[in-house]
Amino acid sequence: MGHQAYPGPTGLEQIPGDRIRIGVIDTGADYSHPDLRHCLSKGINVLSRQMLPLDDNGHGTHIAGTIAASARQNGIIGVAPQAIIHPVKAFDHQGGAFVSDIISGIDWCVQNGVDIINMSFGMKTYSKALEEAVLNAYRQGIIVVASSGNEGKQAEVDYPARFRQVIAVGATTRKGRIAPFSNVGKQIDIYAPGEKIYSTWLRGQYHELSGTSMATSHVSGVIALMLARKPDLRPRQVKLLLSKHARMILKPGKRMGEPRKSMRSGRCPPSLPNPKRRNGRSECCENAPPVAPATVSR
């Protein structure tokens, strides 16, 4: 027995996520990147509200690219290149964030009517206020997607992915196995590509990252494709459809194990980070492969 990988519902490849709105709570985004200019819309900088949500770390730009990048010539194509990204800058240049700022970001997404919230970060400490913010978004019909964590532990899923209203995402390798850095457990709803994901970076550049953060952005892109086809899907229905169309994958290094569900895509896969809580701050760290912001929510 194994885990499952998600190939995507039949026919989604013809629907590029047309105008589905995605709030990306992260380090901001590079509005000048040529592959992102078409998809980046208004957002908010909750750290400094008079300023634009410009990325000074790189993680948020990477996530945005995996979801919706679109290059006319040289560059990359994201999972849902016609989706609209609303950058919500709640994380600073080091990839750290206060839980209160994350909550403000979620509330902004609710008030501005996004369809999906991507949270490529995690923390170990439970927050009732954060759970209430997530529950409010869920009740408004917003699909919330979050990374499970990069510690490679069983039954240890980070918050907010651990909340039952959230679609919790683990990462797979390029060979379709659960990545050794990915947290695993029954609370994870789906696994997606998260190893060596090539995506947009600051100053018009590109970077390869690994982590559950990257996997999370991949899932958000696939959900955008689903909503473009069936806009009335509710969060619970989306979770059930992801499970229904997943394929089985094996645990790393094992022949047998409980079933896991994983997704694959013919487009750009994402990478996932995990935030940790220190002194009231939520910090994200990619502890899988190269060049990832040290404390960014991945």
Short mmCIF file of N, CA, C and O in Angstrom, two decimals, residues 10 14 24 33 39 48 67 81 87-88 110 126 142 146 148 160 185 188 200 218 228 233 256 261-262 288 292:
data_model
loop_
_atom_site.label_atom_id
_atom_site.label_comp_id
_atom_site.label_asym_id
_atom_site.label_seq_id
_atom_site.Cartn_x
_atom_site.Cartn_y
_atom_site.Cartn_z
N THR A 10 -9.48 15.38 -15.18
CA THR A 10 -9.40 15.39 -16.64
C THR A 10 -9.88 16.72 -17.21
O THR A 10 -10.90 17.24 -16.85
N GLN A 14 -6.65 22.44 -20.06
CA GLN A 14 -7.12 23.42 -21.02
C GLN A 14 -7.66 24.68 -20.35
O GLN A 14 -8.07 25.61 -21.02
N VAL A 24 -1.78 35.32 -1.42
CA VAL A 24 -0.55 34.63 -1.03
C VAL A 24 0.03 35.35 0.19
O VAL A 24 0.61 36.44 0.07
N HIS A 33 8.97 41.61 -11.88
CA HIS A 33 9.43 40.39 -12.57
C HIS A 33 8.63 40.20 -13.86
O HIS A 33 7.39 40.21 -13.83
N CYS A 39 0.02 38.87 -13.63
CA CYS A 39 -0.84 38.20 -12.64
C CYS A 39 -0.91 38.90 -11.29
O CYS A 39 -1.81 38.61 -10.50
N SER A 48 3.78 47.41 7.02
CA SER A 48 3.86 48.85 6.81
C SER A 48 2.81 49.21 5.78
O SER A 48 3.05 49.19 4.58
N ILE A 67 2.59 29.36 -8.87
CA ILE A 67 1.14 29.37 -9.05
C ILE A 67 0.74 29.94 -10.41
O ILE A 67 -0.06 29.33 -11.14
N PRO A 81 -1.65 29.98 -15.06
CA PRO A 81 -1.08 31.26 -15.50
C PRO A 81 -2.08 32.41 -15.70
O PRO A 81 -1.65 33.55 -15.88
N PRO A 87 -0.64 39.66 -3.41
CA PRO A 87 0.41 39.46 -2.41
C PRO A 87 0.02 40.09 -1.07
O PRO A 87 -0.41 41.25 -1.01
N VAL A 88 0.16 39.32 -0.02
CA VAL A 88 -0.11 39.80 1.34
C VAL A 88 1.20 39.67 2.12
O VAL A 88 1.60 38.57 2.50
N VAL A 110 -10.24 37.82 3.33
CA VAL A 110 -11.69 37.63 3.47
C VAL A 110 -12.43 38.89 3.02
O VAL A 110 -13.40 38.82 2.25
N TYR A 126 0.05 26.15 18.83
CA TYR A 126 -1.36 26.40 18.52
C TYR A 126 -1.74 27.83 18.89
O TYR A 126 -1.33 28.36 19.92
N ILE A 142 -13.84 30.41 1.29
CA ILE A 142 -12.47 30.52 0.79
C ILE A 142 -11.72 29.21 1.06
O ILE A 142 -11.79 28.65 2.15
N ALA A 146 -2.23 25.08 3.10
CA ALA A 146 -1.04 25.37 3.91
C ALA A 146 -0.06 24.20 3.89
O ALA A 146 -0.44 23.05 3.69
N SER A 148 2.73 21.50 5.35
CA SER A 148 2.74 20.63 6.53
C SER A 148 4.00 20.75 7.37
O SER A 148 3.99 20.43 8.55
N PRO A 160 -0.75 26.48 10.31
CA PRO A 160 -2.19 26.24 10.31
C PRO A 160 -2.64 25.01 9.52
O PRO A 160 -3.83 24.73 9.46
N GLY A 185 1.81 12.26 7.90
CA GLY A 185 0.81 11.96 8.93
C GLY A 185 -0.58 11.94 8.35
O GLY A 185 -0.82 12.41 7.23
N ILE A 188 -2.34 15.11 6.77
CA ILE A 188 -2.00 15.65 5.45
C ILE A 188 -3.02 15.16 4.44
O ILE A 188 -3.29 13.97 4.33
N THR A 200 10.26 31.83 -10.09
CA THR A 200 10.69 33.23 -10.12
C THR A 200 11.36 33.66 -8.83
O THR A 200 11.07 33.14 -7.75
N HIS A 218 1.85 24.60 -5.55
CA HIS A 218 1.41 23.73 -6.64
C HIS A 218 -0.07 23.38 -6.46
O HIS A 218 -0.86 23.43 -7.40
N ALA A 228 -11.84 27.45 -11.86
CA ALA A 228 -12.11 28.07 -13.15
C ALA A 228 -13.14 27.25 -13.92
O ALA A 228 -13.94 27.80 -14.69
N LEU A 233 -17.65 25.42 -6.42
CA LEU A 233 -17.12 24.40 -5.50
C LEU A 233 -16.84 25.00 -4.13
O LEU A 233 -16.26 26.07 -4.01
N MET A 256 5.81 -0.86 2.28
CA MET A 256 4.43 -0.89 2.74
C MET A 256 4.16 0.31 3.62
O MET A 256 5.06 0.86 4.23
N LYS A 261 -1.87 10.32 -0.43
CA LYS A 261 -2.35 10.84 -1.70
C LYS A 261 -1.42 11.92 -2.20
O LYS A 261 -1.03 12.79 -1.44
N SER A 262 -1.08 11.84 -3.48
CA SER A 262 -0.15 12.81 -4.02
C SER A 262 -0.60 13.27 -5.40
O SER A 262 -1.32 12.57 -6.08
N ALA A 288 15.10 21.94 3.20
CA ALA A 288 15.49 21.09 2.11
C ALA A 288 16.32 21.97 1.21
O ALA A 288 16.40 23.13 1.45
N ALA A 292 17.37 28.91 0.09
CA ALA A 292 16.04 29.24 0.57
C ALA A 292 16.22 30.20 1.71
O ALA A 292 17.11 30.03 2.49
#
